[in-house]
PDB file of C-alpha atoms in Angstrom:
ATOM      1  CA  MET S   1      -0.036  -0.086   0.300  1.00  0.00           C
ATOM      2  CA  ALA S   2       1.141   3.530  -1.023  1.00  0.00           C
ATOM      3  CA  ILE S   3      -0.110   6.537   1.090  1.00  0.00           C
ATOM      4  CA  ASP S   4       0.781  10.040   0.141  1.00  0.00           C
ATOM      5  CA  ASP S   5      -1.482  12.899  -0.180  1.00  0.00           C
ATOM      6  CA  GLU S   6       0.617  14.749  -2.585  1.00  0.00           C
ATOM      7  CA  PRO S   7      -0.242  13.275  -6.314  1.00  0.00           C
ATOM      8  CA  LEU S   8       3.124  13.524  -7.630  1.00  0.00           C
ATOM      9  CA  ALA S   9       4.819  11.936  -4.564  1.00  0.00           C
ATOM     10  CA  LEU S  10       2.279   9.151  -4.698  1.00  0.00           C
ATOM     11  CA  GLN S  11       2.673   8.724  -8.680  1.00  0.00           C
ATOM     12  CA  GLN S  12       6.792   8.593  -7.996  1.00  0.00           C
ATOM     13  CA  LEU S  13       6.420   5.811  -5.135  1.00  0.00           C
ATOM     14  CA  ALA S  14       4.134   3.966  -7.104  1.00  0.00           C
ATOM     15  CA  ALA S  15       6.811   4.263  -9.778  1.00  0.00           C
ATOM     16  CA  TYR S  16       9.710   2.943  -7.324  1.00  0.00           C
ATOM     17  CA  ILE S  17       7.426   0.167  -5.926  1.00  0.00           C
ATOM     18  CA  GLY S  18       6.902  -1.086  -9.906  1.00  0.00           C
ATOM     19  CA  LYS S  19      10.767  -1.511 -10.052  1.00  0.00           C
ATOM     20  CA  VAL S  20      11.274  -3.748  -7.417  1.00  0.00           C
ATOM     21  CA  PRO S  21      10.536  -7.449  -8.556  1.00  0.00           C
ATOM     22  CA  PHE S  22       9.473  -8.484  -4.862  1.00  0.00           C
ATOM     23  CA  LEU S  23       6.867  -5.788  -4.541  1.00  0.00           C
ATOM     24  CA  GLU S  24       3.468  -5.581  -5.770  1.00  0.00           C
ATOM     25  CA  LEU S  25       1.492  -2.357  -5.432  1.00  0.00           C
ATOM     26  CA  VAL S  26      -1.986  -3.428  -4.310  1.00  0.00           C
ATOM     27  CA  VAL S  27      -3.506   0.354  -3.846  1.00  0.00           C
ATOM     28  CA  GLU S  28      -2.702   3.577  -3.740  1.00  0.00           C
ATOM     29  CA  CYS S  29      -4.122   5.988  -1.330  1.00  0.00           C
ATOM     30  CA  GLN S  30      -4.274  10.026  -1.158  1.00  0.00           C
ATOM     31  CA  SER S  31      -5.343   9.808   2.391  1.00  0.00           C
ATOM     32  CA  ALA S  32      -4.856   7.981   6.036  1.00  0.00           C
ATOM     33  CA  ILE S  33      -8.799   7.852   5.831  1.00  0.00           C
ATOM     34  CA  LYS S  34      -8.914   6.109   2.290  1.00  0.00           C
ATOM     35  CA  ALA S  35      -6.209   3.777   3.571  1.00  0.00           C
ATOM     36  CA  ARG S  36      -8.229   2.727   6.756  1.00  0.00           C
ATOM     37  CA  GLU S  37     -10.986   2.047   4.483  1.00  0.00           C
ATOM     38  CA  PHE S  38      -9.392  -0.380   2.346  1.00  0.00           C
ATOM     39  CA  LEU S  39      -7.715  -2.342   5.210  1.00  0.00           C
ATOM     40  CA  GLU S  40     -11.291  -2.875   6.805  1.00  0.00           C
ATOM     41  CA  HIS S  41     -12.130  -5.036   4.146  1.00  0.00           C
ATOM     42  CA  ASP S  42      -8.728  -6.481   2.707  1.00  0.00           C
ATOM     43  CA  THR S  43      -4.996  -6.828   3.938  1.00  0.00           C
ATOM     44  CA  VAL S  44      -1.303  -5.776   2.645  1.00  0.00           C
ATOM     45  CA  ASP S  45       1.673  -6.908   3.932  1.00  0.00           C
ATOM     46  CA  ALA S  46       3.624  -3.584   3.911  1.00  0.00           C
ATOM     47  CA  ILE S  47       2.903   0.154   3.887  1.00  0.00           C
ATOM     48  CA  PHE S  48       4.691   3.062   2.519  1.00  0.00           C
ATOM     49  CA  CYS S  49       3.305   5.935   4.415  1.00  0.00           C
ATOM     50  CA  ASP S  50       3.558   9.885   4.348  1.00  0.00           C
ATOM     51  CA  ILE S  51       3.324  11.341   7.698  1.00  0.00           C
ATOM     52  CA  ASN S  52       2.292  15.014   7.152  1.00  0.00           C
ATOM     53  CA  MET S  53      -1.082  14.675   5.868  1.00  0.00           C
ATOM     54  CA  PRO S  54      -4.728  16.373   6.357  1.00  0.00           C
ATOM     55  CA  ASP S  55      -7.272  15.259   8.944  1.00  0.00           C
ATOM     56  CA  LEU S  56      -5.197  11.892  10.047  1.00  0.00           C
ATOM     57  CA  ASN S  57      -1.470  11.904   9.826  1.00  0.00           C
ATOM     58  CA  GLY S  58       0.592   8.617   8.915  1.00  0.00           C
ATOM     59  CA  MET S  59       1.824   8.261  12.425  1.00  0.00           C
ATOM     60  CA  ASP S  60      -1.468   8.349  14.277  1.00  0.00           C
ATOM     61  CA  PHE S  61      -2.952   5.996  11.097  1.00  0.00           C
ATOM     62  CA  VAL S  62      -0.303   3.640  11.978  1.00  0.00           C
ATOM     63  CA  LYS S  63      -0.869   3.493  15.836  1.00  0.00           C
ATOM     64  CA  SER S  64      -4.603   3.149  15.442  1.00  0.00           C
ATOM     65  CA  LEU S  65      -4.358  -0.012  13.056  1.00  0.00           C
ATOM     66  CA  THR S  66      -5.016  -3.111  15.444  1.00  0.00           C
ATOM     67  CA  CYS S  67      -2.857  -5.369  13.470  1.00  0.00           C
ATOM     68  CA  ALA S  68      -0.272  -3.131  11.595  1.00  0.00           C
ATOM     69  CA  PRO S  69       1.438  -4.201   8.597  1.00  0.00           C
ATOM     70  CA  LEU S  70       5.504  -3.416   8.145  1.00  0.00           C
ATOM     71  CA  VAL S  71       5.581   0.098   7.633  1.00  0.00           C
ATOM     72  CA  VAL S  72       8.133   2.524   5.955  1.00  0.00           C
ATOM     73  CA  PHE S  73       7.549   6.032   6.708  1.00  0.00           C
ATOM     74  CA  THR S  74       8.365   8.676   3.846  1.00  0.00           C
ATOM     75  CA  THR S  75       8.392  12.541   4.956  1.00  0.00           C
ATOM     76  CA  ALA S  76      10.005  15.697   4.294  1.00  0.00           C
ATOM     77  CA  TYR S  77      10.262  16.348   8.189  1.00  0.00           C
ATOM     78  CA  ALA S  78      13.443  14.899   9.590  1.00  0.00           C
ATOM     79  CA  GLU S  79      11.977  15.488  13.364  1.00  0.00           C
ATOM     80  CA  TYR S  80       9.428  12.423  12.680  1.00  0.00           C
ATOM     81  CA  ALA S  81      12.265  10.063  12.506  1.00  0.00           C
ATOM     82  CA  ILE S  82      12.501   8.757  16.255  1.00  0.00           C
ATOM     83  CA  GLU S  83       8.938   8.828  16.726  1.00  0.00           C
ATOM     84  CA  GLY S  84       8.603   6.523  13.417  1.00  0.00           C
ATOM     85  CA  PHE S  85      11.009   4.243  15.121  1.00  0.00           C
ATOM     86  CA  LYS S  86       8.989   4.240  18.282  1.00  0.00           C
ATOM     87  CA  VAL S  87       6.134   2.574  16.404  1.00  0.00           C
ATOM     88  CA  ALA S  88       8.480  -0.161  15.082  1.00  0.00           C
ATOM     89  CA  ALA S  89       8.747   1.188  11.530  1.00  0.00           C
ATOM     90  CA  VAL S  90      11.098  -0.861   9.147  1.00  0.00           C
ATOM     91  CA  ASP S  91      12.676   2.388   7.716  1.00  0.00           C
ATOM     92  CA  TYR S  92      12.143   6.093   7.445  1.00  0.00           C
ATOM     93  CA  LEU S  93      12.659   7.733   3.960  1.00  0.00           C
ATOM     94  CA  LEU S  94      13.225  11.553   3.859  1.00  0.00           C
ATOM     95  CA  LYS S  95      11.900  13.338   1.050  1.00  0.00           C
ATOM     96  CA  PRO S  96      13.388  13.758  -1.684  1.00  0.00           C
ATOM     97  CA  PHE S  97      14.575  10.430  -1.786  1.00  0.00           C
ATOM     98  CA  GLY S  98      15.924   8.070  -5.081  1.00  0.00           C
ATOM     99  CA  MET S  99      15.652   4.736  -6.221  1.00  0.00           C
ATOM    100  CA  GLN S 100      18.814   3.798  -3.964  1.00  0.00           C
ATOM    101  CA  ASP S 101      17.355   4.782  -0.826  1.00  0.00           C
ATOM    102  CA  PHE S 102      14.101   3.347  -1.742  1.00  0.00           C
ATOM    103  CA  LEU S 103      15.631  -0.054  -2.804  1.00  0.00           C
ATOM    104  CA  ARG S 104      17.505   0.042   0.916  1.00  0.00           C
ATOM    105  CA  ALA S 105      13.893   0.375   2.291  1.00  0.00           C
ATOM    106  CA  ALA S 106      12.498  -2.433   0.276  1.00  0.00           C
ATOM    107  CA  ASN S 107      15.284  -4.886   1.256  1.00  0.00           C
ATOM    108  CA  ARG S 108      14.765  -4.300   4.680  1.00  0.00           C
ATOM    109  CA  LEU S 109      10.942  -4.654   4.555  1.00  0.00           C
ATOM    110  CA  LYS S 110      12.103  -8.162   2.524  1.00  0.00           C
ATOM    111  CA  SER S 111      14.349  -9.372   5.029  1.00  0.00           C
ATOM    112  CA  ARG S 112      12.019  -8.366   7.717  1.00  0.00           C
ATOM    113  CA  MET S 113       8.998 -10.355   6.187  1.00  0.00           C
ATOM    114  CA  GLU S 114      11.307 -13.433   5.439  1.00  0.00           C
ATOM    115  CA  ASN S 115      11.925 -13.718   9.169  1.00  0.00           C
ATOM    116  CA  THR S 116       8.501 -13.056  10.173  1.00  0.00           C
ATOM    117  CA  PRO S 117       6.355 -16.230  10.825  1.00  0.00           C
ATOM    118  CA  PRO S 118       3.165 -16.198   8.826  1.00  0.00           C
ATOM    119  CA  ALA S 119      -0.085 -14.944  10.702  1.00  0.00           C
ATOM    120  CA  ALA S 120      -2.593 -17.706  11.596  1.00  0.00           C
ATOM    121  CA  GLN S 121      -5.611 -18.091   9.230  1.00  0.00           C
ATOM    122  CA  PRO S 122      -8.673 -17.372  11.037  1.00  0.00           C
ATOM    123  CA  ALA S 123     -10.927 -20.535  11.720  1.00  0.00           C
ATOM    124  CA  ALA S 124     -13.572 -19.527   9.681  1.00  0.00           C
ATOM    125  CA  LEU S 125     -11.666 -19.206   6.397  1.00  0.00           C
ATOM    126  CA  ALA S 126     -12.693 -22.152   3.997  1.00  0.00           C
ATOM    127  CA  PRO S 127      -9.811 -24.891   3.500  1.00  0.00           C
ATOM    128  CA  LYS S 128      -7.916 -24.296   0.486  1.00  0.00           C
ATOM    129  CA  ASP S 129      -8.778 -27.474  -0.974  1.00  0.00           C
ATOM    130  CA  ASP S 130     -12.448 -26.505  -0.802  1.00  0.00           C
ATOM    131  CA  ASP S 131     -13.871 -26.125  -4.526  1.00  0.00           C
ATOM    132  CA  THR S 132     -16.023 -23.236  -4.173  1.00  0.00           C
ATOM    133  CA  ILE S 133     -15.182 -19.548  -3.434  1.00  0.00           C
ATOM    134  CA  PHE S 134     -17.540 -16.346  -2.643  1.00  0.00           C
ATOM    135  CA  LEU S 135     -16.805 -13.265  -4.371  1.00  0.00           C
ATOM    136  CA  LYS S 136     -18.649 -10.067  -4.200  1.00  0.00           C
ATOM    137  CA  THR S 137     -19.618  -8.147  -7.057  1.00  0.00           C
ATOM    138  CA  GLU S 138     -21.408  -4.675  -7.078  1.00  0.00           C
ATOM    139  CA  TYR S 139     -24.285  -5.653  -4.916  1.00  0.00           C
ATOM    140  CA  ARG S 140     -24.167  -9.169  -4.753  1.00  0.00           C
ATOM    141  CA  ILE S 141     -22.100 -12.080  -3.395  1.00  0.00           C
ATOM    142  CA  VAL S 142     -21.997 -14.665  -5.877  1.00  0.00           C
ATOM    143  CA  LYS S 143     -20.483 -18.425  -5.589  1.00  0.00           C
ATOM    144  CA  VAL S 144     -17.942 -19.353  -7.944  1.00  0.00           C
ATOM    145  CA  SER S 145     -16.550 -22.847  -8.692  1.00  0.00           C
ATOM    146  CA  ILE S 146     -12.799 -22.828  -8.802  1.00  0.00           C
ATOM    147  CA  ALA S 147     -12.566 -25.299 -11.453  1.00  0.00           C
ATOM    148  CA  ASP S 148     -14.684 -22.884 -13.674  1.00  0.00           C
ATOM    149  CA  ILE S 149     -12.176 -20.243 -13.563  1.00  0.00           C
ATOM    150  CA  ARG S 150     -10.153 -19.666 -16.675  1.00  0.00           C
ATOM    151  CA  TYR S 151      -7.962 -16.917 -15.569  1.00  0.00           C
ATOM    152  CA  ILE S 152      -7.918 -13.776 -13.460  1.00  0.00           C
ATOM    153  CA  GLU S 153      -6.626 -10.235 -14.387  1.00  0.00           C
ATOM    154  CA  ALA S 154      -5.584  -7.426 -12.203  1.00  0.00           C
ATOM    155  CA  MET S 155      -6.745  -3.991 -12.705  1.00  0.00           C
ATOM    156  CA  SER S 156      -5.673  -1.512 -10.178  1.00  0.00           C
ATOM    157  CA  GLU S 157      -7.428  -2.840  -6.921  1.00  0.00           C
ATOM    158  CA  TYR S 158      -9.955  -4.657  -8.459  1.00  0.00           C
ATOM    159  CA  LEU S 159      -9.788  -8.224 -10.376  1.00  0.00           C
ATOM    160  CA  LYS S 160     -11.457  -9.563 -13.656  1.00  0.00           C
ATOM    161  CA  VAL S 161     -12.552 -13.417 -12.915  1.00  0.00           C
ATOM    162  CA  PHE S 162     -13.180 -14.929 -16.127  1.00  0.00           C
ATOM    163  CA  LEU S 163     -15.180 -18.103 -16.169  1.00  0.00           C
ATOM    164  CA  GLU S 164     -16.082 -21.080 -18.321  1.00  0.00           C
ATOM    165  CA  GLY S 165     -19.012 -20.276 -20.271  1.00  0.00           C
ATOM    166  CA  GLU S 166     -19.313 -16.765 -19.374  1.00  0.00           C
ATOM    167  CA  ALA S 167     -18.998 -13.891 -21.841  1.00  0.00           C
ATOM    168  CA  LYS S 168     -18.335 -11.457 -19.153  1.00  0.00           C
ATOM    169  CA  PRO S 169     -15.853 -11.573 -16.017  1.00  0.00           C
ATOM    170  CA  ILE S 170     -16.558 -11.206 -12.420  1.00  0.00           C
ATOM    171  CA  VAL S 171     -15.208  -7.877 -11.007  1.00  0.00           C
ATOM    172  CA  THR S 172     -14.492  -7.915  -7.471  1.00  0.00           C
ATOM    173  CA  LEU S 173     -12.507  -5.661  -5.210  1.00  0.00           C
ATOM    174  CA  LEU S 174      -9.674  -7.901  -4.036  1.00  0.00           C
ATOM    175  CA  SER S 175      -6.060  -8.382  -4.273  1.00  0.00           C
ATOM    176  CA  MET S 176      -4.228 -10.559  -6.469  1.00  0.00           C
ATOM    177  CA  LYS S 177      -2.191 -12.026  -3.325  1.00  0.00           C
ATOM    178  CA  LYS S 178      -5.577 -12.720  -1.436  1.00  0.00           C
ATOM    179  CA  ILE S 179      -7.114 -14.715  -3.957  1.00  0.00           C
ATOM    180  CA  GLU S 180      -3.772 -16.541  -4.886  1.00  0.00           C
ATOM    181  CA  GLU S 181      -3.861 -17.929  -1.373  1.00  0.00           C
ATOM    182  CA  ARG S 182      -7.308 -19.623  -2.097  1.00  0.00           C
ATOM    183  CA  LEU S 183      -6.335 -21.252  -5.437  1.00  0.00           C
ATOM    184  CA  PRO S 184      -5.216 -24.725  -5.715  1.00  0.00           C
ATOM    185  CA  ASP S 185      -1.815 -25.976  -7.413  1.00  0.00           C
ATOM    186  CA  ASN S 186      -3.418 -26.089 -11.004  1.00  0.00           C
ATOM    187  CA  PHE S 187      -3.320 -22.071 -10.623  1.00  0.00           C
ATOM    188  CA  MET S 188      -0.385 -20.247 -11.311  1.00  0.00           C
ATOM    189  CA  ARG S 189       0.950 -16.463 -11.479  1.00  0.00           C
ATOM    190  CA  ILE S 190       2.841 -15.789 -15.018  1.00  0.00           C
ATOM    191  CA  HIS S 191       2.427 -12.117 -14.868  1.00  0.00           C
ATOM    192  CA  ARG S 192       2.058  -9.090 -12.510  1.00  0.00           C
ATOM    193  CA  SER S 193      -1.475  -8.850 -13.928  1.00  0.00           C
ATOM    194  CA  TYR S 194      -2.369 -12.548 -14.592  1.00  0.00           C
ATOM    195  CA  ILE S 195      -3.427 -15.763 -12.926  1.00  0.00           C
ATOM    196  CA  ILE S 196      -4.196 -18.627 -15.068  1.00  0.00           C
ATOM    197  CA  ASN S 197      -5.929 -22.081 -14.407  1.00  0.00           C
ATOM    198  CA  LEU S 198      -3.041 -24.086 -16.137  1.00  0.00           C
ATOM    199  CA  THR S 199      -5.667 -27.107 -17.132  1.00  0.00           C
ATOM    200  CA  LYS S 200      -7.494 -24.398 -19.577  1.00  0.00           C
ATOM    201  CA  ILE S 201      -4.266 -23.686 -21.640  1.00  0.00           C
ATOM    202  CA  GLN S 202      -4.702 -24.619 -25.199  1.00  0.00           C
ATOM    203  CA  GLU S 203      -1.394 -23.401 -26.380  1.00  0.00           C
ATOM    204  CA  VAL S 204       2.099 -21.996 -25.762  1.00  0.00           C
ATOM    205  CA  ASN S 205       3.693 -19.659 -28.299  1.00  0.00           C
ATOM    206  CA  LYS S 206       6.957 -17.983 -27.270  1.00  0.00           C
ATOM    207  CA  ASN S 207       6.166 -15.823 -24.130  1.00  0.00           C
ATOM    208  CA  ARG S 208       2.478 -16.094 -24.484  1.00  0.00           C
ATOM    209  CA  VAL S 209      -0.091 -18.438 -23.239  1.00  0.00           C
ATOM    210  CA  ILE S 210      -3.300 -18.817 -25.326  1.00  0.00           C
ATOM    211  CA  MET S 211      -6.417 -19.735 -23.503  1.00  0.00           C
ATOM    212  CA  ASP S 212      -8.350 -19.596 -26.774  1.00  0.00           C
ATOM    213  CA  ASN S 213      -8.896 -17.912 -30.002  1.00  0.00           C
ATOM    214  CA  ASP S 214      -9.160 -14.713 -28.431  1.00  0.00           C
ATOM    215  CA  THR S 215      -7.269 -14.785 -25.459  1.00  0.00           C
ATOM    216  CA  TYR S 216      -3.444 -14.451 -25.557  1.00  0.00           C
ATOM    217  CA  LEU S 217      -1.896 -13.784 -22.102  1.00  0.00           C
ATOM    218  CA  PRO S 218       1.989 -12.328 -21.774  1.00  0.00           C
ATOM    219  CA  VAL S 219       4.344 -14.237 -19.476  1.00  0.00           C
ATOM    220  CA  GLY S 220       6.216 -11.764 -17.485  1.00  0.00           C
ATOM    221  CA  ASP S 221      10.138 -11.944 -16.808  1.00  0.00           C
ATOM    222  CA  MET S 222       9.745 -12.701 -13.193  1.00  0.00           C
ATOM    223  CA  TYR S 223       7.635 -15.523 -13.857  1.00  0.00           C
ATOM    224  CA  LYS S 224       9.207 -17.404 -16.938  1.00  0.00           C
ATOM    225  CA  GLU S 225      11.285 -19.861 -14.998  1.00  0.00           C
ATOM    226  CA  ALA S 226       8.851 -21.035 -12.690  1.00  0.00           C
ATOM    227  CA  PHE S 227       6.149 -21.399 -15.921  1.00  0.00           C
ATOM    228  CA  GLN S 228       9.014 -23.025 -17.906  1.00  0.00           C
ATOM    229  CA  GLN S 229       9.537 -25.777 -15.113  1.00  0.00           C
ATOM    230  CA  TYR S 230       5.915 -26.615 -14.995  1.00  0.00           C
ATOM    231  CA  LEU S 231       5.853 -26.890 -18.712  1.00  0.00           C
ATOM    232  CA  ASP S 232       9.107 -29.361 -18.436  1.00  0.00           C
ATOM    233  CA  THR S 233       7.369 -31.572 -16.399  1.00  0.00           C
ATOM    234  CA  LYS S 234       4.623 -31.924 -19.048  1.00  0.00           C
ATOM    235  CA  PHE S 235       6.550 -31.835 -22.047  1.00  0.00           C
ATOM    236  CA  LEU S 236       6.916 -35.044 -24.259  1.00  0.00           C
ATOM    237  CA  GLY S 237       9.468 -35.013 -26.805  1.00  0.00           C
ATOM    238  CA  LYS S 238      13.010 -33.870 -27.590  1.00  0.00           C
TER     239      LYS S 238
END
């Protein structure tokens, strides 16, 4: 999650996140209030958060979270640094900061995440091998058979879920990470924007996966190796 009330600063922050392979930008917010609303129905692993914002500043926002994600504060005011570390911030970026400083903070996030045990799943969550999920779309909650999912496309903070036999996708407010956690092993992320049902592939042509005559999905550089390993396990021939 990226939070900054200044549009240009938010744009720069999003650009930096996009350049780091192990980071995925789930949502951009121009206020801490919008960020808090998002976290009421979704989760993120980490937050890059400006401090000096109107209505609710970043420091108070983080303190108000019952279970706060990892936090990197970004601000033009150096006097906030000590207070930032009091709330266990992973890092503190003083504006204006460049890509090198950002990458330092990102690597600290990665290190902290790798050394943090995964949070326990709520008891009410359906087991991963369950064959259905429920998705909220518009004003309805619809039941979806996982086996019917052909592929999923990320669209900002929304997802398009394309189903077998359905002309239009289900559009739902959800992160790729969250739905990926619920999908079985026959689903694979092949791009920052695409998860596919491996059983629905019709053809693989160079760096594209062909799902049907009208659907050609790219394989991103980050995902080529894992996808090729999958193909190798299925490939017959020389």
